[in-house]
Short mmCIF file of C-alpha atoms in Angstrom, two decimals:
data_model
loop_
_atom_site.label_atom_id
_atom_site.label_comp_id
_atom_site.label_asym_id
_atom_site.label_seq_id
_atom_site.Cartn_x
_atom_site.Cartn_y
_atom_site.Cartn_z
CA ALA J 2 49.76 37.24 4.75
CA GLY J 3 47.83 39.43 2.44
CA ARG J 4 44.81 37.86 2.98
CA ASP J 5 41.51 38.26 4.89
CA VAL J 6 41.07 34.88 6.60
CA VAL J 7 37.42 33.86 8.12
CA MET J 8 37.76 30.91 10.32
CA VAL J 9 33.79 29.88 10.24
CA GLU J 10 33.25 27.48 13.22
CA ALA J 11 30.24 25.74 13.96
CA ALA J 12 30.74 25.51 17.98
CA SER J 13 30.78 28.33 20.25
CA SER J 14 34.26 27.94 21.18
CA PHE J 15 37.54 26.25 19.67
CA GLY J 16 38.44 22.68 19.81
CA THR J 17 35.84 21.00 20.80
CA GLY J 18 35.91 17.79 18.71
CA THR J 19 38.98 16.26 18.02
CA SER J 20 41.18 18.42 19.24
CA SER J 21 40.42 18.45 22.72
CA ARG J 22 39.48 14.77 22.87
CA ASN J 23 42.37 12.96 22.50
CA SER J 24 45.69 11.25 23.96
CA GLU J 25 47.70 14.67 24.47
CA VAL J 26 50.26 12.77 23.31
CA ILE J 27 53.01 14.15 20.91
CA HIS J 28 54.15 11.16 18.57
CA ALA J 29 57.43 10.39 17.04
CA GLY J 30 56.44 9.27 13.90
CA ILE J 31 57.23 5.39 14.70
CA TYR J 32 54.01 3.76 13.13
CA TYR J 33 53.32 4.84 9.32
CA PRO J 34 54.64 3.77 6.15
CA PRO J 35 57.67 4.95 4.64
CA ARG J 36 57.60 8.08 2.81
CA SER J 37 54.10 8.20 3.39
CA LEU J 38 52.33 11.93 4.26
CA LYS J 39 51.74 10.99 8.16
CA ALA J 40 55.33 9.52 8.06
CA ASN J 41 57.01 12.95 6.69
CA LEU J 42 54.50 15.97 8.93
CA CYS J 43 54.62 13.76 12.07
CA VAL J 44 58.75 13.77 12.36
CA ARG J 45 58.84 17.11 11.19
CA GLY J 46 56.10 18.73 13.24
CA ARG J 47 57.02 16.93 16.39
CA GLU J 48 60.58 19.36 16.23
CA MET J 49 58.05 21.95 15.52
CA LEU J 50 55.68 21.38 17.81
CA TYR J 51 58.19 21.35 20.47
CA LYS J 52 59.66 24.09 19.61
CA TYR J 53 56.56 26.29 19.28
CA CYS J 54 55.77 25.03 22.91
CA THR J 55 59.29 26.01 24.26
CA GLU J 56 59.54 29.53 22.36
CA ARG J 57 55.62 30.39 23.64
CA ALA J 58 55.59 28.38 26.95
CA ILE J 59 52.84 25.70 26.46
CA PRO J 60 53.24 23.37 28.96
CA HIS J 61 54.70 19.72 27.75
CA LYS J 62 57.07 17.46 29.00
CA ARG J 63 59.44 14.86 26.39
CA LEU J 64 58.45 12.01 28.69
CA GLY J 65 59.41 9.16 26.12
CA LYS J 66 57.64 5.84 25.98
CA LEU J 67 58.19 2.67 25.78
CA ILE J 68 56.40 -0.04 23.19
CA VAL J 69 56.27 -3.16 24.63
CA ALA J 70 56.10 -6.73 23.15
CA THR J 71 54.89 -9.41 26.31
CA GLY J 72 54.54 -12.70 23.71
CA VAL J 73 56.65 -14.25 22.32
CA ALA J 74 54.78 -13.25 18.95
CA GLU J 75 55.19 -10.14 19.44
CA THR J 76 59.01 -9.28 19.39
CA ALA J 77 59.51 -9.58 15.72
CA LYS J 78 56.90 -6.82 15.32
CA LEU J 79 58.84 -4.24 17.48
CA ASP J 80 61.68 -4.99 14.71
CA MET J 81 59.33 -4.39 12.24
CA LEU J 82 58.87 -0.69 14.23
CA LEU J 83 62.05 -0.42 14.18
CA LYS J 84 63.34 -0.49 10.95
CA SER J 85 60.07 1.40 9.42
CA ALA J 86 60.88 4.58 12.13
CA LYS J 87 64.38 4.11 10.70
CA ASP J 88 62.73 5.39 7.20
CA ASN J 89 60.80 7.45 8.42
CA GLY J 90 64.24 9.11 10.12
CA VAL J 91 63.39 8.28 13.74
CA ASP J 92 67.04 7.66 14.53
CA ASP J 93 66.72 7.75 18.65
CA LEU J 94 64.91 4.51 19.21
CA GLN J 95 66.69 2.39 21.45
CA MET J 96 65.41 -2.05 21.30
CA MET J 97 65.45 -2.77 25.05
CA GLU J 98 65.58 -6.14 27.07
CA GLY J 99 62.55 -6.93 29.18
CA SER J 100 64.83 -6.57 32.43
CA GLN J 101 66.21 -3.37 31.29
CA ALA J 102 62.71 -1.68 30.48
CA MET J 103 61.77 -3.45 33.92
CA GLU J 104 64.19 -1.73 35.64
CA MET J 105 63.32 1.49 34.05
CA GLU J 106 59.58 0.82 34.89
CA PRO J 107 59.01 -2.16 37.77
CA GLU J 108 55.29 -1.75 37.61
CA LEU J 109 55.77 -3.17 33.90
CA ARG J 110 55.98 -6.97 32.54
CA CYS J 111 57.49 -7.29 28.60
CA LEU J 112 59.49 -9.52 27.20
CA LYS J 113 61.43 -7.08 25.09
CA ALA J 114 60.48 -2.89 24.39
CA LEU J 115 61.53 -0.24 22.32
CA LEU J 116 62.52 2.97 24.11
CA SER J 117 61.23 6.02 22.11
CA PRO J 118 62.69 9.65 23.93
CA SER J 119 61.25 11.79 21.72
CA THR J 120 57.45 10.99 22.20
CA GLY J 121 55.63 13.35 25.00
CA ILE J 122 53.17 15.14 25.62
CA VAL J 123 51.02 18.68 25.31
CA ASP J 124 48.65 20.37 27.28
CA SER J 125 46.62 20.80 24.30
CA HIS J 126 44.44 23.14 25.43
CA SER J 127 47.09 26.12 26.37
CA PHE J 128 48.01 24.82 22.27
CA MET J 129 45.15 25.74 21.00
CA LEU J 130 44.64 28.99 22.88
CA SER J 131 48.39 29.82 21.50
CA LEU J 132 47.42 29.51 17.97
CA LEU J 133 44.33 31.63 18.46
CA ALA J 134 45.66 34.24 19.45
CA ASP J 135 48.41 34.05 16.67
CA ALA J 136 45.71 33.81 14.78
CA GLU J 137 44.15 36.54 15.82
CA ASN J 138 47.24 39.18 15.91
CA LEU J 139 47.71 38.73 12.63
CA GLY J 140 44.27 39.87 11.97
CA ALA J 141 42.03 36.89 11.05
CA THR J 142 38.21 36.80 12.04
CA ILE J 143 37.13 33.87 13.76
CA SER J 144 32.71 33.57 13.24
CA TYR J 145 32.20 31.24 16.28
CA ASN J 146 28.03 29.23 16.49
CA THR J 147 28.34 29.82 12.20
CA ALA J 148 28.01 27.05 10.39
CA VAL J 149 28.64 25.98 6.61
CA ILE J 150 25.73 24.08 5.36
CA SER J 151 26.58 23.70 2.01
CA GLY J 152 28.38 25.89 -1.21
CA ARG J 153 28.76 25.44 -5.18
CA VAL J 154 32.21 25.39 -6.53
CA GLY J 155 32.56 26.23 -10.17
CA ASP J 156 33.79 28.29 -12.44
CA GLU J 157 32.90 31.62 -11.50
CA GLY J 158 34.84 30.46 -8.02
CA ILE J 159 33.17 29.27 -4.50
CA GLU J 160 29.78 30.00 -2.74
CA LEU J 161 29.26 29.02 0.84
CA HIS J 162 26.19 28.56 1.76
CA ILE J 163 26.38 29.41 5.79
CA SER J 164 23.78 29.84 8.54
CA GLU J 165 23.83 29.96 12.65
CA SER J 166 24.24 26.84 14.33
CA LYS J 167 21.23 27.22 16.55
CA GLU J 168 19.59 27.08 12.70
CA LEU J 169 20.78 24.26 12.29
CA GLU J 170 19.07 22.77 16.05
CA ASN J 171 16.06 22.56 15.32
CA HIS J 172 15.81 21.22 12.15
CA SER J 173 14.01 18.30 10.52
CA ILE J 174 16.00 15.71 8.87
CA GLY J 175 15.27 15.54 5.26
CA SER J 176 13.92 18.50 5.09
CA PRO J 177 15.98 22.15 3.83
CA VAL J 178 18.17 24.60 5.90
CA LEU J 179 17.83 27.94 3.83
CA PRO J 180 21.67 29.52 3.91
CA GLN J 181 21.33 33.17 5.92
CA ILE J 182 24.26 34.15 4.17
CA VAL J 183 26.45 34.01 1.35
CA LEU J 184 29.91 34.29 1.04
CA LEU J 185 32.67 34.43 -1.45
CA PRO J 186 35.89 33.80 -0.60
CA LYS J 187 38.81 33.57 -3.36
CA LEU J 188 40.01 30.05 -1.21
CA LEU J 189 38.53 27.90 0.38
CA ILE J 190 39.73 24.81 2.99
CA ASN J 191 38.04 22.56 4.55
CA ALA J 192 39.34 21.66 8.11
CA ALA J 193 35.93 20.74 9.35
CA GLY J 194 37.07 17.93 11.43
CA LEU J 195 34.50 15.52 11.93
CA SER J 196 32.95 17.38 9.51
CA ALA J 197 34.53 17.64 6.53
CA ILE J 198 33.65 14.75 4.36
CA PRO J 199 30.34 15.19 5.35
CA LEU J 200 30.38 19.12 4.30
CA ALA J 201 32.40 17.57 1.01
CA LYS J 202 29.25 15.99 -0.28
CA ARG J 203 27.38 18.92 -0.13
CA LEU J 204 29.55 21.24 -2.57
CA ASP J 205 28.05 21.21 -5.51
CA GLY J 206 30.59 20.30 -8.55
CA LEU J 207 33.62 18.80 -6.59
CA ALA J 208 33.92 16.16 -8.21
CA GLN J 209 32.63 13.50 -5.73
CA ALA J 210 34.71 10.93 -6.91
CA PHE J 211 37.73 13.01 -4.92
CA VAL J 212 35.70 12.65 -1.78
CA PRO J 213 36.29 9.52 0.00
CA PRO J 214 34.31 7.46 2.39
CA ALA J 215 34.29 8.65 6.24
CA TYR J 216 34.67 6.28 9.24
CA TYR J 217 34.16 7.20 12.25
CA ALA J 218 35.98 4.55 15.64
CA ARG J 219 34.78 6.02 19.29
CA GLY J 220 37.66 5.35 21.99
CA CYS J 221 37.17 5.47 25.18
CA TYR J 222 39.59 6.72 27.70
CA PHE J 223 39.85 5.39 31.67
CA THR J 224 41.88 6.69 34.91
CA LEU J 225 43.84 5.26 37.08
CA SER J 226 41.16 5.71 40.31
CA GLN J 227 44.82 5.60 42.07
CA THR J 228 46.64 9.23 43.13
CA LYS J 229 50.63 7.91 42.54
CA SER J 230 51.08 7.05 38.96
CA PRO J 231 52.82 3.34 38.61
CA PHE J 232 54.56 4.57 35.65
CA SER J 233 57.05 7.49 34.65
CA HIS J 234 56.78 6.93 30.92
CA LEU J 235 54.13 6.24 28.34
CA ILE J 236 53.66 2.75 27.88
CA TYR J 237 51.77 1.14 24.61
CA PRO J 238 51.37 -2.34 23.45
CA LEU J 239 51.80 -3.19 19.81
CA PRO J 240 48.75 -1.20 17.05
CA GLU J 241 45.51 -3.11 16.86
CA ASP J 242 43.28 -2.42 14.01
CA GLY J 243 41.92 0.68 13.69
CA GLY J 244 44.38 2.56 16.71
CA ILE J 245 47.38 1.72 18.12
CA GLY J 246 46.77 0.00 21.68
CA VAL J 247 45.26 0.59 24.85
CA HIS J 248 47.85 2.76 26.26
CA VAL J 249 49.05 4.65 29.33
CA THR J 250 48.87 8.28 29.14
CA LEU J 251 50.06 10.47 31.59
CA ASP J 252 48.85 13.95 31.46
CA LEU J 253 51.08 17.05 33.16
CA ASN J 254 49.06 17.06 36.29
CA GLY J 255 49.87 12.98 36.89
CA LEU J 256 46.70 11.78 35.51
CA VAL J 257 47.35 8.01 34.65
CA LYS J 258 44.65 7.52 31.24
CA PHE J 259 44.36 4.05 30.08
CA GLY J 260 42.53 3.67 26.14
CA PRO J 261 41.81 4.44 23.95
CA ASP J 262 39.65 1.60 23.02
CA VAL J 263 37.99 0.96 19.40
CA GLU J 264 34.81 1.11 19.03
CA TRP J 265 33.11 1.42 14.82
CA LEU J 266 29.76 3.14 14.77
CA ASP J 267 27.62 3.18 11.94
CA GLY J 268 28.04 6.51 10.74
CA LYS J 269 24.78 7.02 9.59
CA MET J 270 24.06 10.50 11.19
CA ASP J 271 22.30 13.13 9.82
CA ASP J 272 24.64 15.96 8.04
CA MET J 273 23.21 18.68 10.38
CA SER J 274 23.66 16.67 13.46
CA CYS J 275 27.44 15.97 12.43
CA PHE J 276 27.68 19.67 11.66
CA LEU J 277 27.04 19.99 15.18
CA ASN J 278 29.52 17.75 16.32
CA ARG J 279 26.63 15.77 18.06
CA PHE J 280 28.00 12.48 18.68
CA ASP J 281 27.85 10.61 21.29
CA TYR J 282 30.64 10.88 23.08
CA SER J 283 29.26 8.56 26.61
CA VAL J 284 31.47 6.35 28.27
CA ASN J 285 30.20 3.44 28.95
CA PRO J 286 31.02 2.14 32.66
CA THR J 287 31.19 -1.07 31.53
CA ARG J 288 33.38 -1.16 29.17
CA CYS J 289 35.97 -1.20 31.55
CA SER J 290 36.25 -4.90 31.62
CA GLY J 291 37.17 -5.43 28.47
CA PHE J 292 40.19 -2.88 29.52
CA TYR J 293 41.43 -4.89 32.19
CA SER J 294 42.44 -8.01 30.06
CA VAL J 295 44.59 -6.00 27.97
CA ILE J 296 45.94 -3.69 30.51
CA ARG J 297 47.60 -6.92 32.82
CA LYS J 298 49.24 -8.39 29.86
CA TYR J 299 52.13 -5.69 30.69
CA PHE J 300 50.87 -3.89 33.91
CA PRO J 301 50.11 -7.38 35.56
CA ASN J 302 49.23 -5.22 39.38
CA LEU J 303 46.42 -3.57 37.82
CA LYS J 304 43.55 -3.99 40.90
CA ASP J 305 39.78 -4.68 40.11
CA CYS J 306 37.67 -1.83 40.36
CA SER J 307 41.00 0.92 39.89
CA LEU J 308 38.92 2.38 36.06
CA GLU J 309 36.93 4.77 36.36
CA PRO J 310 35.42 6.21 33.59
CA GLY J 311 37.52 8.99 31.47
CA TYR J 312 36.54 10.11 28.35
CA SER J 313 36.09 9.44 24.77
CA GLY J 314 36.61 11.29 21.42
CA ILE J 315 36.29 10.40 17.90
CA ARG J 316 38.26 9.06 15.29
CA PRO J 317 37.46 9.74 11.78
CA LYS J 318 38.66 7.49 9.47
CA LEU J 319 39.50 6.75 5.69
CA SER J 320 39.83 3.01 6.47
CA GLY J 321 37.49 1.08 8.20
CA PRO J 322 37.53 -1.83 10.12
CA GLY J 323 39.63 -4.74 9.00
CA GLN J 324 41.53 -2.76 6.19
CA ARG J 325 44.76 -1.80 5.64
CA PRO J 326 45.32 2.27 7.31
CA SER J 327 45.03 4.92 5.05
CA ASP J 328 47.37 7.68 4.60
CA PHE J 329 46.00 10.90 5.25
CA VAL J 330 45.26 12.91 1.36
CA ILE J 331 45.16 16.58 0.33
CA GLN J 332 43.57 17.46 -2.81
CA ARG J 333 44.39 20.63 -4.15
CA GLY J 334 40.77 21.42 -6.29
CA ARG J 335 39.51 23.47 -9.41
CA MET J 336 41.34 26.28 -10.26
CA SER J 337 43.87 25.87 -7.09
CA THR J 338 41.01 27.60 -4.76
CA VAL J 339 39.54 24.46 -2.82
CA PHE J 340 42.23 22.85 -0.34
CA LEU J 341 40.68 19.11 1.53
CA GLY J 342 42.76 19.01 3.56
CA TRP J 343 41.70 14.88 5.07
CA LEU J 344 44.12 14.94 7.41
CA THR J 345 42.79 17.19 9.73
CA CYS J 346 40.51 14.52 10.29
CA LEU J 347 42.68 11.59 10.70
CA VAL J 348 44.46 12.40 14.06
#
């Protein structure tokens, strides 16, 4: 309200990065430390999202999720998750014995399970289309194929250096890319996803002590070749380092996906390639060999050769291998004009 809003998008369309390369799951808020931004925003945002999808007729469904313990040593971790979730305000969870869970899902094998009725799935593309319509109806301008390549933050305000994305495509590493336009916004929100941290480092005058290191973890998904889904709920193992485990996700068309796994990337991509989203999204078919053993812990009837390469996504993270998971970071910059929304790149 009262502002002229310009969204600068380096790609030729919206949502081509993390927004379209994920599980399309509406989470309940179970895993996060109490009073963290992740917990507060997930619990509040979940209900806002269901309400928005219902009002706008965006395809979605509250399928529910079972988090399963397949070994004796894991059952105590379920109790910890239940306590953490209650502290976060998630009050509809139900602890179940394995027999109860397996009655709900005959193909499932587990000793104990935690049922989350509020977890669901959403058509992320339809959701983004609706958000796009909202923005345009309110007068926002979207400039596609346009990249912010650098900028300056000072007492006199903000200066953004902008170029057509095609100018970045043939640049030589180490050579400067000259801006074609200089934009002078009153307010800047850095929501550049995978590029958020590299872009922040290119804003001259922004204290780099406040720019966290970037870590990237690729996750691959494999689809189940059989047509009929063996499950009616989402099935999740207990969380692992860098992710929440190779889980069963159903989409609104009934496709069954397993994933994502965790593969830490070296993060050595140059900035311009990062701005152009030149990350390697290929799915190596041989990675499925590691999927079978993990999935069969809770789905023992998974047949050999039934998994097919699906797609991959890349998680931008503020914590690396072996480190404690970081919370979202939202920073307000100098003169209250620069907001660094790291939460946008931590899905």
